[in-house]
PDB file of C-alpha atoms and ligand atoms in Angstrom:
ATOM      1  CA  MET A   1     153.275 110.457 128.234  1.00 69.00           C
ATOM      2  CA  SER A   2     152.648 106.868 129.042  1.00 65.00           C
ATOM      3  CA  SER A   3     154.603 104.801 126.744  1.00 74.00           C
ATOM      4  CA  ASP A   4     152.578 101.751 126.774  1.00 91.00           C
ATOM      5  CA  ARG A   5     149.756 103.687 125.577  1.00 96.00           C
ATOM      6  CA  TYR A   6     151.121 104.744 122.307  1.00 97.00           C
ATOM      7  CA  LEU A   7     153.365 103.486 119.646  1.00 97.00           C
ATOM      8  CA  LEU A   8     155.298 105.939 117.245  1.00 97.00           C
ATOM      9  CA  TYR A   9     154.708 105.150 113.589  1.00 98.00           C
ATOM     10  CA  HIS A  10     156.756 107.426 111.128  1.00 97.00           C
ATOM     11  CA  GLY A  11     156.745 110.071 113.832  1.00 97.00           C
ATOM     12  CA  LEU A  12     152.796 109.947 114.462  1.00 98.00           C
ATOM     13  CA  LEU A  13     151.493 108.962 118.001  1.00 98.00           C
ATOM     14  CA  ILE A  14     149.159 106.243 117.844  1.00 98.00           C
ATOM     15  CA  SER A  15     147.064 104.305 120.446  1.00 98.00           C
ATOM     16  CA  THR A  16     148.056 100.848 121.285  1.00 97.00           C
ATOM     17  CA  VAL A  17     144.527  99.761 122.408  1.00 96.00           C
ATOM     18  CA  THR A  18     143.450  99.248 118.657  1.00 97.00           C
ATOM     19  CA  HIS A  19     146.807  99.412 116.884  1.00 98.00           C
ATOM     20  CA  THR A  20     149.805  97.412 116.537  1.00 98.00           C
ATOM     21  CA  THR A  21     152.968  97.740 114.291  1.00 97.00           C
ATOM     22  CA  GLU A  22     151.600  94.740 112.193  1.00 97.00           C
ATOM     23  CA  SER A  23     148.317  96.376 111.803  1.00 98.00           C
ATOM     24  CA  LEU A  24     150.045  99.443 110.396  1.00 98.00           C
ATOM     25  CA  LYS A  25     152.151  97.243 108.142  1.00 97.00           C
ATOM     26  CA  TYR A  26     148.971  95.477 107.163  1.00 97.00           C
ATOM     27  CA  ALA A  27     147.345  98.860 106.120  1.00 98.00           C
ATOM     28  CA  ARG A  28     150.302  99.744 104.046  1.00 98.00           C
ATOM     29  CA  ALA A  29     150.238  96.423 102.171  1.00 98.00           C
ATOM     30  CA  PHE A  30     146.550  96.464 101.867  1.00 98.00           C
ATOM     31  CA  PRO A  31     145.340  95.282  98.483  1.00 97.00           C
ATOM     32  CA  VAL A  32     142.949  98.112  97.321  1.00 98.00           C
ATOM     33  CA  GLU A  33     139.973  97.042  95.373  1.00 98.00           C
ATOM     34  CA  ASP A  34     138.676  99.444  92.533  1.00 98.00           C
ATOM     35  CA  THR A  35     135.161  99.724  94.229  1.00 98.00           C
ATOM     36  CA  ASP A  36     136.599 100.709  97.677  1.00 98.00           C
ATOM     37  CA  VAL A  37     135.801 103.787  99.238  1.00 98.00           C
ATOM     38  CA  PHE A  38     137.843 105.441 102.023  1.00 98.00           C
ATOM     39  CA  VAL A  39     136.690 108.250 104.307  1.00 99.00           C
ATOM     40  CA  VAL A  40     139.747 110.071 105.592  1.00 99.00           C
ATOM     41  CA  THR A  41     139.659 112.215 108.604  1.00 98.00           C
ATOM     42  CA  TYR A  42     141.999 113.732 111.134  1.00 98.00           C
ATOM     43  CA  PRO A  43     140.733 112.305 114.504  1.00 98.00           C
ATOM     44  CA  LYS A  44     137.458 114.223 115.669  1.00 98.00           C
ATOM     45  CA  SER A  45     136.427 115.547 112.450  1.00 98.00           C
ATOM     46  CA  GLY A  46     133.587 113.622 111.607  1.00 98.00           C
ATOM     47  CA  THR A  47     134.482 109.979 111.432  1.00 98.00           C
ATOM     48  CA  THR A  48     131.681 108.318 113.113  1.00 98.00           C
ATOM     49  CA  TRP A  49     129.326 110.618 111.226  1.00 98.00           C
ATOM     50  CA  MET A  50     130.620 109.267 108.063  1.00 98.00           C
ATOM     51  CA  GLN A  51     130.309 105.697 109.217  1.00 98.00           C
ATOM     52  CA  GLU A  52     126.768 106.321 109.371  1.00 98.00           C
ATOM     53  CA  ILE A  53     126.377 108.023 106.103  1.00 98.00           C
ATOM     54  CA  LEU A  54     128.586 105.921 103.758  1.00 98.00           C
ATOM     55  CA  PRO A  55     126.937 102.450 104.181  1.00 98.00           C
ATOM     56  CA  LEU A  56     123.559 104.030 103.449  1.00 98.00           C
ATOM     57  CA  LEU A  57     124.854 105.658 100.372  1.00 98.00           C
ATOM     58  CA  LEU A  58     126.633 102.446  99.330  1.00 98.00           C
ATOM     59  CA  ASN A  59     123.454 100.233  99.872  1.00 97.00           C
ATOM     60  CA  GLY A  60     120.600 102.830  98.691  1.00 97.00           C
ATOM     61  CA  GLY A  61     119.403 103.657 102.160  1.00 98.00           C
ATOM     62  CA  ASP A  62     118.809 100.321 103.801  1.00 98.00           C
ATOM     63  CA  LEU A  63     118.971 100.998 107.477  1.00 98.00           C
ATOM     64  CA  THR A  64     119.840  97.588 108.424  1.00 98.00           C
ATOM     65  CA  PRO A  65     123.759  97.565 108.845  1.00 97.00           C
ATOM     66  CA  VAL A  66     123.669 100.903 110.645  1.00 98.00           C
ATOM     67  CA  GLN A  67     121.073  99.412 113.186  1.00 98.00           C
ATOM     68  CA  SER A  68     122.779  96.065 113.608  1.00 98.00           C
ATOM     69  CA  ILE A  69     126.404  96.581 113.115  1.00 97.00           C
ATOM     70  CA  PRO A  70     128.723  98.639 115.473  1.00 98.00           C
ATOM     71  CA  ASN A  71     130.204 101.564 113.618  1.00 98.00           C
ATOM     72  CA  TRP A  72     133.925 100.146 113.910  1.00 97.00           C
ATOM     73  CA  ASP A  73     132.924  96.867 112.125  1.00 96.00           C
ATOM     74  CA  ARG A  74     130.451  98.333 109.753  1.00 97.00           C
ATOM     75  CA  VAL A  75     133.166 100.782 108.312  1.00 98.00           C
ATOM     76  CA  PRO A  76     136.335  99.772 109.954  1.00 98.00           C
ATOM     77  CA  TRP A  77     139.687 101.699 110.321  1.00 98.00           C
ATOM     78  CA  LEU A  78     142.146 100.459 107.857  1.00 98.00           C
ATOM     79  CA  GLU A  79     144.890 100.671 110.259  1.00 98.00           C
ATOM     80  CA  GLU A  80     143.203  99.149 113.244  1.00 98.00           C
ATOM     81  CA  THR A  81     143.707  95.449 114.480  1.00 97.00           C
ATOM     82  CA  ARG A  82     140.167  94.525 113.954  1.00 96.00           C
ATOM     83  CA  VAL A  83     139.952  94.914 110.221  1.00 96.00           C
ATOM     84  CA  ALA A  84     142.199  91.859 109.185  1.00 94.00           C
ATOM     85  CA  LYS A  85     139.973  89.389 110.994  1.00 91.00           C
ATOM     86  CA  PHE A  86     136.899  89.920 108.664  1.00 89.00           C
ATOM     87  CA  VAL A  87     137.795  91.926 105.656  1.00 94.00           C
ATOM     88  CA  ASP A  88     137.743  88.732 103.426  1.00 91.00           C
ATOM     89  CA  ARG A  89     133.997  88.480 104.466  1.00 91.00           C
ATOM     90  CA  PHE A  90     133.454  91.856 103.692  1.00 93.00           C
ATOM     91  CA  ALA A  91     130.979  92.541 100.688  1.00 92.00           C
ATOM     92  CA  SER A  92     132.056  94.808  97.912  1.00 96.00           C
ATOM     93  CA  PRO A  93     131.659  97.949  97.534  1.00 97.00           C
ATOM     94  CA  ARG A  94     133.673  98.127 100.817  1.00 98.00           C
ATOM     95  CA  GLY A  95     133.912 101.231 102.853  1.00 98.00           C
ATOM     96  CA  PHE A  96     136.679 101.953 105.260  1.00 98.00           C
ATOM     97  CA  VAL A  97     137.726 104.958 107.394  1.00 98.00           C
ATOM     98  CA  THR A  98     141.274 105.902 108.174  1.00 98.00           C
ATOM     99  CA  HIS A  99     143.268 108.578 109.984  1.00 98.00           C
ATOM    100  CA  LEU A 100     146.335 107.975 107.988  1.00 98.00           C
ATOM    101  CA  PRO A 101     148.070 110.724 106.196  1.00 98.00           C
ATOM    102  CA  TYR A 102     148.320 110.269 102.335  1.00 98.00           C
ATOM    103  CA  HIS A 103     151.932 109.106 102.305  1.00 98.00           C
ATOM    104  CA  LEU A 104     151.167 106.242 104.765  1.00 98.00           C
ATOM    105  CA  MET A 105     148.100 104.868 102.670  1.00 98.00           C
ATOM    106  CA  PRO A 106     148.183 101.472 100.972  1.00 98.00           C
ATOM    107  CA  THR A 107     150.782 101.574  98.201  1.00 97.00           C
ATOM    108  CA  SER A 108     148.002  99.946  95.832  1.00 98.00           C
ATOM    109  CA  LEU A 109     145.673 102.954  96.330  1.00 98.00           C
ATOM    110  CA  GLN A 110     147.274 104.979  93.745  1.00 96.00           C
ATOM    111  CA  ASN A 111     146.829 102.551  90.722  1.00 96.00           C
ATOM    112  CA  SER A 112     143.436 101.519  91.634  1.00 98.00           C
ATOM    113  CA  LYS A 113     140.111 103.245  90.982  1.00 98.00           C
ATOM    114  CA  ALA A 114     139.086 103.530  94.704  1.00 98.00           C
ATOM    115  CA  LYS A 115     137.571 106.842  95.782  1.00 98.00           C
ATOM    116  CA  VAL A 116     138.336 108.887  98.635  1.00 98.00           C
ATOM    117  CA  ILE A 117     136.247 111.337 100.734  1.00 99.00           C
ATOM    118  CA  TYR A 118     138.330 113.644 102.873  1.00 98.00           C
ATOM    119  CA  VAL A 119     136.663 115.381 105.638  1.00 98.00           C
ATOM    120  CA  THR A 120     138.214 118.562 107.341  1.00 98.00           C
ATOM    121  CA  ARG A 121     136.791 120.298 110.577  1.00 98.00           C
ATOM    122  CA  ASN A 122     137.737 123.594 112.000  1.00 98.00           C
ATOM    123  CA  PRO A 123     140.718 122.913 113.970  1.00 98.00           C
ATOM    124  CA  LYS A 124     139.644 124.758 117.059  1.00 98.00           C
ATOM    125  CA  ASP A 125     136.505 122.546 117.394  1.00 98.00           C
ATOM    126  CA  VAL A 126     138.710 119.522 116.597  1.00 98.00           C
ATOM    127  CA  MET A 127     140.821 120.441 119.354  1.00 98.00           C
ATOM    128  CA  VAL A 128     137.856 120.925 121.768  1.00 98.00           C
ATOM    129  CA  SER A 129     136.320 117.749 120.679  1.00 98.00           C
ATOM    130  CA  SER A 130     139.554 115.908 121.233  1.00 98.00           C
ATOM    131  CA  TYR A 131     140.279 117.486 124.844  1.00 98.00           C
ATOM    132  CA  TYR A 132     136.776 116.133 125.921  1.00 98.00           C
ATOM    133  CA  PHE A 133     137.655 112.745 124.265  1.00 98.00           C
ATOM    134  CA  HIS A 134     140.907 112.455 126.169  1.00 98.00           C
ATOM    135  CA  GLN A 135     138.880 112.941 129.517  1.00 97.00           C
ATOM    136  CA  MET A 136     136.410 110.048 128.787  1.00 97.00           C
ATOM    137  CA  ALA A 137     138.789 107.550 126.816  1.00 97.00           C
ATOM    138  CA  CYS A 138     140.681 105.970 129.800  1.00 96.00           C
ATOM    139  CA  PHE A 139     143.336 104.390 127.394  1.00 96.00           C
ATOM    140  CA  LEU A 140     144.579 108.010 126.618  1.00 97.00           C
ATOM    141  CA  ASP A 141     146.652 110.031 128.823  1.00 96.00           C
ATOM    142  CA  ASP A 142     144.862 112.848 130.839  1.00 96.00           C
ATOM    143  CA  PRO A 143     144.741 115.969 128.710  1.00 97.00           C
ATOM    144  CA  GLY A 144     145.892 118.442 131.492  1.00 97.00           C
ATOM    145  CA  THR A 145     144.470 121.539 131.132  1.00 98.00           C
ATOM    146  CA  PHE A 146     142.662 123.201 128.115  1.00 98.00           C
ATOM    147  CA  GLN A 147     145.981 125.390 127.519  1.00 98.00           C
ATOM    148  CA  GLU A 148     148.436 122.344 128.125  1.00 98.00           C
ATOM    149  CA  PHE A 149     146.390 120.359 125.606  1.00 98.00           C
ATOM    150  CA  SER A 150     146.209 123.230 123.095  1.00 98.00           C
ATOM    151  CA  ASP A 151     150.070 123.313 123.202  1.00 98.00           C
ATOM    152  CA  LYS A 152     150.465 119.739 122.582  1.00 98.00           C
ATOM    153  CA  PHE A 153     147.773 119.801 119.745  1.00 98.00           C
ATOM    154  CA  LEU A 154     149.708 122.437 117.972  1.00 98.00           C
ATOM    155  CA  LYS A 155     152.991 120.643 118.439  1.00 98.00           C
ATOM    156  CA  GLY A 156     151.297 117.487 117.063  1.00 98.00           C
ATOM    157  CA  GLN A 157     151.913 115.695 120.413  1.00 97.00           C
ATOM    158  CA  VAL A 158     148.762 114.087 119.899  1.00 98.00           C
ATOM    159  CA  LEU A 159     147.115 111.095 118.267  1.00 98.00           C
ATOM    160  CA  PHE A 160     148.081 111.209 114.299  1.00 98.00           C
ATOM    161  CA  GLY A 161     150.326 114.114 114.675  1.00 98.00           C
ATOM    162  CA  LYS A 162     149.607 117.742 113.518  1.00 98.00           C
ATOM    163  CA  TRP A 163     146.397 118.734 112.041  1.00 98.00           C
ATOM    164  CA  THR A 164     148.172 121.140 109.622  1.00 98.00           C
ATOM    165  CA  ASP A 165     150.520 118.223 108.323  1.00 98.00           C
ATOM    166  CA  HIS A 166     147.218 115.763 107.821  1.00 98.00           C
ATOM    167  CA  VAL A 167     145.472 118.491 105.887  1.00 98.00           C
ATOM    168  CA  LYS A 168     148.376 119.416 103.612  1.00 98.00           C
ATOM    169  CA  SER A 169     149.157 115.663 102.985  1.00 98.00           C
ATOM    170  CA  TRP A 170     145.752 115.040 101.721  1.00 98.00           C
ATOM    171  CA  ARG A 171     146.048 118.206  99.386  1.00 97.00           C
ATOM    172  CA  HIS A 172     149.063 116.771  97.374  1.00 94.00           C
ATOM    173  CA  THR A 173     147.935 113.589  96.106  1.00 96.00           C
ATOM    174  CA  GLU A 174     148.016 111.899  92.602  1.00 95.00           C
ATOM    175  CA  LEU A 175     144.307 110.839  92.756  1.00 98.00           C
ATOM    176  CA  GLY A 176     142.862 113.546  90.689  1.00 97.00           C
ATOM    177  CA  ASP A 177     139.075 113.198  90.382  1.00 98.00           C
ATOM    178  CA  ARG A 178     139.227 110.342  92.709  1.00 98.00           C
ATOM    179  CA  ILE A 179     139.242 112.486  95.740  1.00 98.00           C
ATOM    180  CA  LEU A 180     136.285 114.750  97.314  1.00 98.00           C
ATOM    181  CA  TYR A 181     136.903 117.171  99.895  1.00 98.00           C
ATOM    182  CA  THR A 182     134.249 118.213 102.404  1.00 98.00           C
ATOM    183  CA  THR A 183     134.084 119.574 105.592  1.00 98.00           C
ATOM    184  CA  TYR A 184     132.169 118.902 108.845  1.00 98.00           C
ATOM    185  CA  GLU A 185     130.780 122.392 108.824  1.00 98.00           C
ATOM    186  CA  GLU A 186     129.164 121.487 105.184  1.00 98.00           C
ATOM    187  CA  MET A 187     127.431 118.561 106.695  1.00 98.00           C
ATOM    188  CA  ILE A 188     126.221 120.835 109.727  1.00 98.00           C
ATOM    189  CA  GLN A 189     124.889 123.336 107.395  1.00 98.00           C
ATOM    190  CA  ASP A 190     123.160 121.415 104.841  1.00 98.00           C
ATOM    191  CA  LEU A 191     123.249 117.478 105.447  1.00 98.00           C
ATOM    192  CA  PRO A 192     120.914 116.550 102.579  1.00 98.00           C
ATOM    193  CA  GLY A 193     122.993 118.573 100.350  1.00 98.00           C
ATOM    194  CA  ALA A 194     126.381 117.064 101.400  1.00 98.00           C
ATOM    195  CA  VAL A 195     124.897 113.586 101.182  1.00 98.00           C
ATOM    196  CA  ARG A 196     123.920 114.322  97.691  1.00 98.00           C
ATOM    197  CA  ARG A 197     127.181 115.730  96.713  1.00 98.00           C
ATOM    198  CA  TYR A 198     128.880 112.396  98.210  1.00 98.00           C
ATOM    199  CA  SER A 199     126.085 110.209  96.522  1.00 98.00           C
ATOM    200  CA  ASP A 200     127.031 111.960  93.006  1.00 98.00           C
ATOM    201  CA  PHE A 201     130.895 111.545  93.459  1.00 98.00           C
ATOM    202  CA  LEU A 202     130.317 107.842  94.181  1.00 98.00           C
ATOM    203  CA  GLY A 203     127.927 107.481  91.207  1.00 98.00           C
ATOM    204  CA  ARG A 204     125.255 106.292  93.330  1.00 96.00           C
ATOM    205  CA  ASN A 205     122.416 108.290  91.555  1.00 87.00           C
ATOM    206  CA  LEU A 206     120.264 108.215  94.437  1.00 97.00           C
ATOM    207  CA  SER A 207     116.574 109.667  94.649  1.00 97.00           C
ATOM    208  CA  GLU A 208     115.790 112.835  96.582  1.00 97.00           C
ATOM    209  CA  GLU A 209     113.762 110.474  98.848  1.00 98.00           C
ATOM    210  CA  VAL A 210     116.741 108.253  99.685  1.00 98.00           C
ATOM    211  CA  ILE A 211     118.836 111.267 100.148  1.00 98.00           C
ATOM    212  CA  GLN A 212     116.473 112.660 102.503  1.00 98.00           C
ATOM    213  CA  LYS A 213     116.050 109.421 104.335  1.00 98.00           C
ATOM    214  CA  ILE A 214     119.804 109.091 104.764  1.00 98.00           C
ATOM    215  CA  ALA A 215     120.079 112.744 106.168  1.00 98.00           C
ATOM    216  CA  ASP A 216     117.330 112.252 108.327  1.00 98.00           C
ATOM    217  CA  HIS A 217     118.615 109.115 109.860  1.00 98.00           C
ATOM    218  CA  CYS A 218     122.130 110.506 110.264  1.00 98.00           C
ATOM    219  CA  CYS A 219     121.185 113.780 112.256  1.00 98.00           C
ATOM    220  CA  PHE A 220     122.988 114.158 115.643  1.00 98.00           C
ATOM    221  CA  ASP A 221     120.034 113.185 117.941  1.00 98.00           C
ATOM    222  CA  LYS A 222     119.432 109.930 116.003  1.00 98.00           C
ATOM    223  CA  MET A 223     122.877 108.827 116.058  1.00 98.00           C
ATOM    224  CA  LYS A 224     123.191 109.799 119.896  1.00 98.00           C
ATOM    225  CA  THR A 225     120.415 107.204 120.605  1.00 97.00           C
ATOM    226  CA  ASN A 226     121.673 104.629 117.976  1.00 98.00           C
ATOM    227  CA  ARG A 227     123.626 102.023 120.405  1.00 98.00           C
ATOM    228  CA  MET A 228     125.505 100.908 117.140  1.00 98.00           C
ATOM    229  CA  SER A 229     126.961 104.222 116.906  1.00 98.00           C
ATOM    230  CA  ASN A 230     127.024 106.152 120.256  1.00 98.00           C
ATOM    231  CA  TYR A 231     129.926 103.943 121.632  1.00 98.00           C
ATOM    232  CA  SER A 232     127.641 102.898 124.439  1.00 97.00           C
ATOM    233  CA  LEU A 233     128.689  99.139 123.620  1.00 97.00           C
ATOM    234  CA  VAL A 234     132.220 100.016 124.737  1.00 97.00           C
ATOM    235  CA  PRO A 235     132.732  99.142 128.433  1.00 96.00           C
ATOM    236  CA  GLY A 236     133.024 101.781 130.916  1.00 95.00           C
ATOM    237  CA  GLU A 237     136.615 100.836 131.735  1.00 95.00           C
ATOM    238  CA  PHE A 238     137.607 102.089 128.228  1.00 96.00           C
ATOM    239  CA  MET A 239     135.188 104.868 127.756  1.00 97.00           C
ATOM    240  CA  ASP A 240     133.715 106.770 130.474  1.00 97.00           C
ATOM    241  CA  SER A 241     130.667 108.649 129.282  1.00 96.00           C
ATOM    242  CA  SER A 242     129.780 110.072 132.397  1.00 95.00           C
ATOM    243  CA  LYS A 243     132.945 112.072 132.093  1.00 96.00           C
ATOM    244  CA  SER A 244     131.759 113.164 128.536  1.00 97.00           C
ATOM    245  CA  PRO A 245     129.673 111.318 126.030  1.00 97.00           C
ATOM    246  CA  PHE A 246     131.349 110.214 122.674  1.00 98.00           C
ATOM    247  CA  LEU A 247     128.753 112.161 120.724  1.00 98.00           C
ATOM    248  CA  ARG A 248     129.048 115.269 122.852  1.00 98.00           C
ATOM    249  CA  LYS A 249     127.621 118.463 121.361  1.00 98.00           C
ATOM    250  CA  GLY A 250     127.676 117.863 117.415  1.00 98.00           C
ATOM    251  CA  ILE A 251     128.005 121.732 116.578  1.00 98.00           C
ATOM    252  CA  ALA A 252     130.125 123.839 114.749  1.00 98.00           C
ATOM    253  CA  GLY A 253     131.753 126.610 116.812  1.00 98.00           C
ATOM    254  CA  ASP A 254     131.804 125.143 120.422  1.00 98.00           C
ATOM    255  CA  TRP A 255     135.648 126.463 120.461  1.00 98.00           C
ATOM    256  CA  LYS A 256     133.914 130.030 121.109  1.00 98.00           C
ATOM    257  CA  ASN A 257     132.822 128.406 124.628  1.00 98.00           C
ATOM    258  CA  HIS A 258     136.405 127.430 125.284  1.00 98.00           C
ATOM    259  CA  PHE A 259     139.015 129.829 123.950  1.00 98.00           C
ATOM    260  CA  THR A 260     139.912 133.141 125.587  1.00 97.00           C
ATOM    261  CA  PRO A 261     140.438 135.920 122.855  1.00 97.00           C
ATOM    262  CA  GLU A 262     144.253 135.534 123.520  1.00 98.00           C
ATOM    263  CA  GLN A 263     144.208 131.757 123.095  1.00 98.00           C
ATOM    264  CA  GLU A 264     142.261 132.030 119.904  1.00 97.00           C
ATOM    265  CA  ALA A 265     144.594 134.551 118.424  1.00 97.00           C
ATOM    266  CA  SER A 266     147.605 132.780 119.021  1.00 97.00           C
ATOM    267  CA  PHE A 267     146.264 129.286 117.857  1.00 98.00           C
ATOM    268  CA  SER A 268     145.064 130.673 114.754  1.00 97.00           C
ATOM    269  CA  ALA A 269     148.128 132.512 114.154  1.00 97.00           C
ATOM    270  CA  ILE A 270     150.006 129.355 114.244  1.00 98.00           C
ATOM    271  CA  ILE A 271     147.691 127.464 112.054  1.00 98.00           C
ATOM    272  CA  ARG A 272     147.536 130.282 109.564  1.00 96.00           C
ATOM    273  CA  LYS A 273     151.378 130.164 109.335  1.00 97.00           C
ATOM    274  CA  GLU A 274     151.634 126.537 108.889  1.00 98.00           C
ATOM    275  CA  MET A 275     149.136 126.683 106.029  1.00 97.00           C
ATOM    276  CA  GLU A 276     150.730 129.396 104.118  1.00 96.00           C
ATOM    277  CA  GLY A 277     151.053 128.911 100.505  1.00 96.00           C
ATOM    278  CA  GLU A 278     148.092 126.258 100.491  1.00 96.00           C
ATOM    279  CA  GLU A 279     145.451 128.914  99.693  1.00 90.00           C
ATOM    280  CA  LEU A 280     142.513 126.925 101.109  1.00 95.00           C
ATOM    281  CA  VAL A 281     139.188 128.421 101.769  1.00 94.00           C
ATOM    282  CA  PHE A 282     137.270 126.739 104.590  1.00 97.00           C
ATOM    283  CA  PRO A 283     133.958 127.774 105.816  1.00 95.00           C
ATOM    284  CA  TRP A 284     135.214 128.904 109.146  1.00 96.00           C
ATOM    285  CA  HIS A 285     137.423 131.496 107.687  1.00 91.00           C
ATOM    286  CA  SER A 286     134.594 133.534 107.390  1.00 80.00           C
ATOM    287  CA  GLU A 287     133.519 133.567 110.855  1.00 73.00           C
TER     288      GLU A 287
HETATM  289  S1  LIG B   1     136.951 109.769 116.231  1.00 77.24           S
HETATM  290  O1  LIG B   1     137.341 109.482 117.619  1.00 77.24           O
HETATM  291  O2  LIG B   1     138.174 110.479 115.358  1.00 77.24           O
HETATM  292  O3  LIG B   1     136.279 108.644 115.508  1.00 77.24           O
HETATM  293  O4  LIG B   1     136.010 110.869 116.388  1.00 77.24           O
HETATM  294  P1  LIG B   1     135.145 111.573 115.059  1.00 77.24           P
HETATM  295  O5  LIG B   1     133.795 110.581 114.955  1.00 77.24           O
HETATM  296  O6  LIG B   1     135.724 111.876 114.002  1.00 77.24           O
HETATM  297  O7  LIG B   1     134.610 112.939 115.707  1.00 77.24           O
HETATM  298  C1  LIG B   1     133.601 113.147 116.908  1.00 77.24           C
HETATM  299  C2  LIG B   1     132.918 114.244 116.707  1.00 77.24           C
HETATM  300  O8  LIG B   1     131.960 114.172 115.727  1.00 77.24           O
HETATM  301  C3  LIG B   1     130.722 114.588 116.124  1.00 77.24           C
HETATM  302  N1  LIG B   1     129.444 113.919 115.534  1.00 77.24           N
HETATM  303  C4  LIG B   1     128.466 114.591 114.939  1.00 77.24           C
HETATM  304  N2  LIG B   1     128.260 115.931 114.802  1.00 77.24           N
HETATM  305  C5  LIG B   1     127.120 116.224 114.146  1.00 77.24           C
HETATM  306  N3  LIG B   1     126.272 115.464 113.899  1.00 77.24           N
HETATM  307  C6  LIG B   1     126.387 113.985 113.757  1.00 77.24           C
HETATM  308  N4  LIG B   1     125.574 113.146 113.325  1.00 77.24           N
HETATM  309  C7  LIG B   1     127.617 113.560 114.547  1.00 77.24           C
HETATM  310  N5  LIG B   1     128.070 112.373 114.724  1.00 77.24           N
HETATM  311  C8  LIG B   1     129.379 112.620 115.372  1.00 77.24           C
HETATM  312  C9  LIG B   1     130.749 114.242 117.677  1.00 77.24           C
HETATM  313  O9  LIG B   1     129.800 114.643 118.506  1.00 77.24           O
HETATM  314  C10 LIG B   1     132.082 114.615 117.988  1.00 77.24           C
HETATM  315  O10 LIG B   1     132.294 116.165 118.183  1.00 77.24           O
HETATM  316  P2  LIG B   1     131.886 116.909 119.523  1.00 77.24           P
HETATM  317  O11 LIG B   1     132.348 118.579 119.059  1.00 77.24           O
HETATM  318  O12 LIG B   1     132.873 116.622 120.422  1.00 77.24           O
HETATM  319  O13 LIG B   1     130.517 116.824 119.811  1.00 77.24           O
END
């Protein structure tokens, strides 16, 4: 592993291209406002998708921000360096994304009234998506073979550590009804239904017409051609989309095109063992 590409923060590997020790400290000390909304994801679980959906939920379906502001400034990552530069000018209600585990979130979150939407995705699809992302993101180490990357993924030697630790950390919070759990697969299956659930959770009370407008705008094909969301604004020296586009396939179950039956069995057995006792039921369990 190339040491200048990553820093270690509480045992988690984090990219130095967008984070510093200071930005991570900043996130921890961040003064959360009661109206803030945090979308939390393990990487490659639907972050960019929610950066499209959330502003539309918060502004009642006005497409202006998603057509004029890049996703990373529209709904910034709490832990990245950029956020400190413009957060003072950010109008409430503010939307953030973060890949942080619960215990590294701002200490002010707990006593605020801020809300959290936690998005989970089938770890096998997360791994596949991340494998391609490592091929196109020039600031990350080459993933090696699929098997090598899968081994690293299961050991947590990847960005933001182990998938299982992340998911578990967010199941044991003191946030009560201020956290909503959703999945990438729920969005794939019924995007208008998912958007309606998020709208109700955030108390937005949006009409069916607006819900449908948001869902229509946030479909994969529209986002793929939205220059503010498809990462085409990022210079080729950082992301080489000829190797793999950032918005790659946008489906559930692509793992079936990549895992051998043996790889699938051993991957699933490890995840199942680490999730023992959690009694979580995810859409992909019935596959
Ligand atoms: S990151 O790097 O953590 O911000 O990546 P993240 O945005 O979480 O995940 C990228 C994957 O999400 C897919 N995506 C979508 N799928 C379906 N519909 C929509 N609208 C959508 N937007 C993003 C994206 O294609 C990546 O998944 P894969 O499987 O690689 O296609």
